[in-house]
DNA sequence: TCTTTTTTATTGAACGTTCAATCAATAAAA
DNA sequence: TTTTATTGATTGAACGTTCAATAAAAAAGA
């Protein structure tokens, strides 16, 4: 039943099916036939719309990254106040929204994480995302902490977020989002409590 | 040149070559021919000593886990004092020794991490290891904190350790071990500072 | 309105490649 | 002579890609 304008529909279908397939069988056992069957289409269509398997995988990773970015942005727009603390909490929330912290998204993410160490395209995407998280955190911490302390806090919080998420992806019982968020909030507050004695150079907000 | 008692030698050779191959090309592109060539032997020998590729991969993961366990144990035996703080620092140190925090070990570990979500054998190994880390941390925190707080601290520190390590594995510049350890120590101390007002039930050490 | 033509969407068998596993053959020690 | 160690060509299965064939919608023509 060929209609016009199938491309965006098929692309969405196939990206979704890719995540489900990875969730089900792992990246290693995810074949294009499997993905196609799950999407209810033929295998040939993948090469048609994505140029090949690699194209589909890259598009899937892009989708996850863009969903994450959007989740963070959305929460940072509807903010109770403009305080660094609220901004940082919004970043944490966004990272634990992850557009539903579904098993399939987490597993797909982790699979790409491992795979990106050896595929230049994926590595670039991964790295850009890491830097964005770190630099967002750093910028907000700078409002309250001295440069070096802000960097340390940002590195620590980034590690905490990734670690919680990683362990959640692995755990048989899945990720307890509230508990994870609680631990991240907790780390955030202890870092913010570390008010510097040396004055910051540029930014000052309250107090 | 067949001599007797080749088995342990070949096993060590092949496990080492497996890590190097995964470091070089990633788990997905690690074939038995590649591993065998790197070890300077024929491909057939792998099935002979490990029963097949899967056997070699599982043995490699076991090796990494046992190296990690040994690194922790070693440091907990030569301890400056018996304080929970020193025990916990020893656990941190052991996790960041990781029998040389080499690129090849980190990449192999991460590859297995992703893969273990879909292979029952690897998943079991992974889970046992996770539980051991968590329960060690929990037990030591219990000396200073109430039950629920100890659990929280243990979960937080475990996430911090894994997160630091994960980001180190991904970073182009590699893992800065001293900095990572510093952040973990820091988290440890803020958690220990959280002395409970409610008395613990069983254990009491100092003050 | 009703054909005919063109365009877009999709299929799935065929092809070539890659890989893990097997095993008969070989060689050196015991 | 027996045992242990090792090789590497062969085999069969699985995979990604390609492409001729097909089918349905849209556009054009009558």
Short mmCIF file of N, CA, C and O (backbone and C1' of nucleotides) in Angstrom, two decimals, chain C residues 5-30:
data_model
loop_
_atom_site.label_atom_id
_atom_site.label_comp_id
_atom_site.label_asym_id
_atom_site.label_seq_id
_atom_site.Cartn_x
_atom_site.Cartn_y
_atom_site.Cartn_z
P DT C 5 0.16 3.96 -21.89
"O5'" DT C 5 0.94 4.93 -20.88
"C5'" DT C 5 0.81 6.35 -21.05
"C4'" DT C 5 1.54 7.05 -19.92
"C3'" DT C 5 2.93 6.51 -19.61
"O3'" DT C 5 3.85 7.59 -19.57
"C1'" DT C 5 1.63 6.62 -17.63
P DT C 6 5.42 7.31 -19.39
"O5'" DT C 6 5.67 7.83 -17.91
"C5'" DT C 6 5.10 9.09 -17.51
"C4'" DT C 6 5.19 9.23 -16.00
"C3'" DT C 6 6.56 8.85 -15.42
"O3'" DT C 6 7.07 9.97 -14.70
"C1'" DT C 6 4.80 7.83 -14.19
P DT C 7 8.51 9.95 -14.02
"O5'" DT C 7 8.13 9.74 -12.49
"C5'" DT C 7 7.07 10.51 -11.92
"C4'" DT C 7 6.73 9.97 -10.54
"C3'" DT C 7 7.96 9.66 -9.67
"O3'" DT C 7 7.81 10.32 -8.43
"C1'" DT C 7 6.44 7.83 -9.67
P DT C 8 8.98 10.38 -7.38
"O5'" DT C 8 8.45 9.37 -6.28
"C5'" DT C 8 7.16 9.56 -5.72
"C4'" DT C 8 6.78 8.35 -4.88
"C3'" DT C 8 7.85 7.92 -3.87
"O3'" DT C 8 7.24 7.84 -2.60
"C1'" DT C 8 7.10 6.07 -5.14
P DA C 9 8.09 7.39 -1.33
"O5'" DA C 9 7.68 5.85 -1.24
"C5'" DA C 9 6.30 5.50 -1.21
"C4'" DA C 9 6.16 4.01 -0.97
"C3'" DA C 9 7.12 3.44 0.08
"O3'" DA C 9 6.36 2.67 1.01
"C1'" DA C 9 7.30 2.21 -1.94
P DT C 10 7.08 1.96 2.21
"O5'" DT C 10 7.40 0.53 1.62
"C5'" DT C 10 6.31 -0.25 1.11
"C4'" DT C 10 6.83 -1.51 0.47
"C3'" DT C 10 7.82 -2.31 1.33
"O3'" DT C 10 7.12 -3.41 1.89
"C1'" DT C 10 8.36 -2.32 -1.00
P DT C 11 7.88 -4.42 2.85
"O5'" DT C 11 8.18 -5.62 1.87
"C5'" DT C 11 7.13 -6.11 1.02
"C4'" DT C 11 7.70 -7.00 -0.05
"C3'" DT C 11 8.55 -8.16 0.50
"O3'" DT C 11 7.88 -9.38 0.24
"C1'" DT C 11 9.57 -7.09 -1.39
P DG C 12 8.05 -10.59 1.27
"O5'" DG C 12 9.23 -11.41 0.58
"C5'" DG C 12 9.11 -11.79 -0.78
"C4'" DG C 12 10.48 -12.19 -1.32
"C3'" DG C 12 11.32 -13.04 -0.34
"O3'" DG C 12 12.07 -13.96 -1.10
"C1'" DG C 12 12.52 -11.18 -0.97
P DA C 13 12.03 -15.49 -0.74
"O5'" DA C 13 12.76 -16.14 -2.00
"C5'" DA C 13 12.41 -15.71 -3.32
"C4'" DA C 13 13.67 -15.44 -4.13
"C3'" DA C 13 14.79 -16.46 -3.93
"O3'" DA C 13 15.39 -16.73 -5.19
"C1'" DA C 13 15.58 -14.29 -3.40
P DA C 14 16.57 -17.76 -5.32
"O5'" DA C 14 17.83 -16.80 -5.56
"C5'" DA C 14 17.77 -15.80 -6.57
"C4'" DA C 14 19.12 -15.11 -6.64
"C3'" DA C 14 20.31 -16.05 -6.49
"O3'" DA C 14 21.32 -15.67 -7.43
"C1'" DA C 14 20.37 -14.40 -4.79
P DC C 15 22.74 -16.38 -7.41
"O5'" DC C 15 23.64 -15.33 -6.63
"C5'" DC C 15 23.59 -13.95 -6.97
"C4'" DC C 15 24.71 -13.22 -6.25
"C3'" DC C 15 25.96 -14.08 -6.07
"O3'" DC C 15 27.10 -13.32 -6.43
"C1'" DC C 15 25.17 -13.30 -3.96
P DG C 16 28.50 -14.05 -6.66
"O5'" DG C 16 29.35 -13.37 -5.50
"C5'" DG C 16 29.18 -11.99 -5.23
"C4'" DG C 16 29.72 -11.68 -3.86
"C3'" DG C 16 31.03 -12.41 -3.52
"O3'" DG C 16 31.93 -11.46 -2.96
"C1'" DG C 16 29.39 -12.85 -1.86
P DT C 17 33.37 -11.88 -2.49
"O5'" DT C 17 33.32 -11.72 -0.93
"C5'" DT C 17 32.53 -10.66 -0.37
"C4'" DT C 17 32.38 -10.86 1.11
"C3'" DT C 17 33.62 -11.44 1.80
"O3'" DT C 17 34.05 -10.51 2.79
"C1'" DT C 17 31.63 -12.59 2.46
P DT C 18 35.42 -10.76 3.61
"O5'" DT C 18 34.84 -11.29 5.00
"C5'" DT C 18 33.67 -10.68 5.55
"C4'" DT C 18 33.24 -11.47 6.76
"C3'" DT C 18 34.42 -12.04 7.56
"O3'" DT C 18 34.23 -11.75 8.93
"C1'" DT C 18 32.85 -13.74 7.07
P DC C 19 35.42 -11.87 9.96
"O5'" DC C 19 34.90 -13.06 10.86
"C5'" DC C 19 33.57 -13.00 11.37
"C4'" DC C 19 33.11 -14.38 11.79
"C3'" DC C 19 34.17 -15.14 12.58
"O3'" DC C 19 33.74 -15.25 13.93
"C1'" DC C 19 33.10 -16.51 10.93
P DA C 20 34.72 -15.79 15.05
"O5'" DA C 20 34.05 -17.19 15.41
"C5'" DA C 20 32.65 -17.26 15.59
"C4'" DA C 20 32.22 -18.71 15.71
"C3'" DA C 20 33.06 -19.54 16.67
"O3'" DA C 20 32.19 -20.43 17.37
"C1'" DA C 20 33.25 -20.44 14.47
P DA C 21 32.80 -21.49 18.39
"O5'" DA C 21 32.83 -22.84 17.56
"C5'" DA C 21 31.68 -23.21 16.82
"C4'" DA C 21 31.96 -24.47 16.02
"C3'" DA C 21 32.76 -25.54 16.79
"O3'" DA C 21 32.10 -26.79 16.63
"C1'" DA C 21 33.82 -25.04 14.71
P DT C 22 32.68 -28.06 17.37
"O5'" DT C 22 33.28 -28.92 16.18
"C5'" DT C 22 32.57 -28.96 14.94
"C4'" DT C 22 33.40 -29.65 13.88
"C3'" DT C 22 34.19 -30.86 14.40
"O3'" DT C 22 33.94 -31.96 13.53
"C1'" DT C 22 35.61 -29.40 13.21
P DC C 23 34.13 -33.45 14.05
"O5'" DC C 23 35.36 -33.94 13.16
"C5'" DC C 23 35.54 -33.42 11.86
"C4'" DC C 23 36.96 -33.67 11.39
"C3'" DC C 23 37.67 -34.82 12.13
"O3'" DC C 23 38.46 -35.55 11.21
"C1'" DC C 23 38.93 -32.88 12.34
P DA C 24 38.30 -37.15 11.18
"O5'" DA C 24 39.36 -37.54 10.06
"C5'" DA C 24 39.32 -36.88 8.80
"C4'" DA C 24 40.71 -36.37 8.42
"C3'" DA C 24 41.83 -37.40 8.56
"O3'" DA C 24 42.71 -37.28 7.45
"C1'" DA C 24 42.34 -35.50 9.86
P DA C 25 43.99 -38.21 7.28
"O5'" DA C 25 45.18 -37.21 7.63
"C5'" DA C 25 45.26 -35.97 6.94
"C4'" DA C 25 46.45 -35.19 7.47
"C3'" DA C 25 47.71 -36.04 7.64
"O3'" DA C 25 48.83 -35.34 7.11
"C1'" DA C 25 47.18 -34.95 9.66
P DT C 26 50.27 -36.02 7.08
"O5'" DT C 26 51.04 -35.27 8.25
"C5'" DT C 26 50.99 -33.85 8.33
"C4'" DT C 26 51.67 -33.38 9.60
"C3'" DT C 26 52.97 -34.13 9.92
"O3'" DT C 26 53.99 -33.19 10.19
"C1'" DT C 26 51.57 -34.03 11.81
P DA C 27 55.53 -33.60 10.00
"O5'" DA C 27 56.19 -32.95 11.29
"C5'" DA C 27 55.53 -31.88 11.97
"C4'" DA C 27 55.80 -31.99 13.44
"C3'" DA C 27 57.06 -32.80 13.80
"O3'" DA C 27 57.77 -32.10 14.79
"C1'" DA C 27 55.22 -33.61 15.01
P DA C 28 59.36 -32.08 14.80
"O5'" DA C 28 59.66 -32.09 16.36
"C5'" DA C 28 59.01 -31.14 17.18
"C4'" DA C 28 58.50 -31.81 18.43
"C3'" DA C 28 59.58 -32.52 19.26
"O3'" DA C 28 59.63 -31.92 20.54
"C1'" DA C 28 57.61 -33.82 19.10
P DA C 29 60.95 -31.89 21.38
"O5'" DA C 29 60.71 -33.09 22.40
"C5'" DA C 29 60.46 -32.80 23.76
"C4'" DA C 29 59.22 -33.57 24.22
"C3'" DA C 29 59.55 -34.61 25.29
"O3'" DA C 29 58.99 -34.17 26.51
"C1'" DA C 29 58.10 -35.48 23.58
P DA C 30 59.61 -34.76 27.84
"O5'" DA C 30 58.79 -36.11 28.05
"C5'" DA C 30 57.38 -36.04 28.14
"C4'" DA C 30 56.80 -37.45 28.15
"C3'" DA C 30 57.49 -38.40 29.14
"O3'" DA C 30 56.49 -39.10 29.85
"C1'" DA C 30 57.48 -39.35 26.97
#
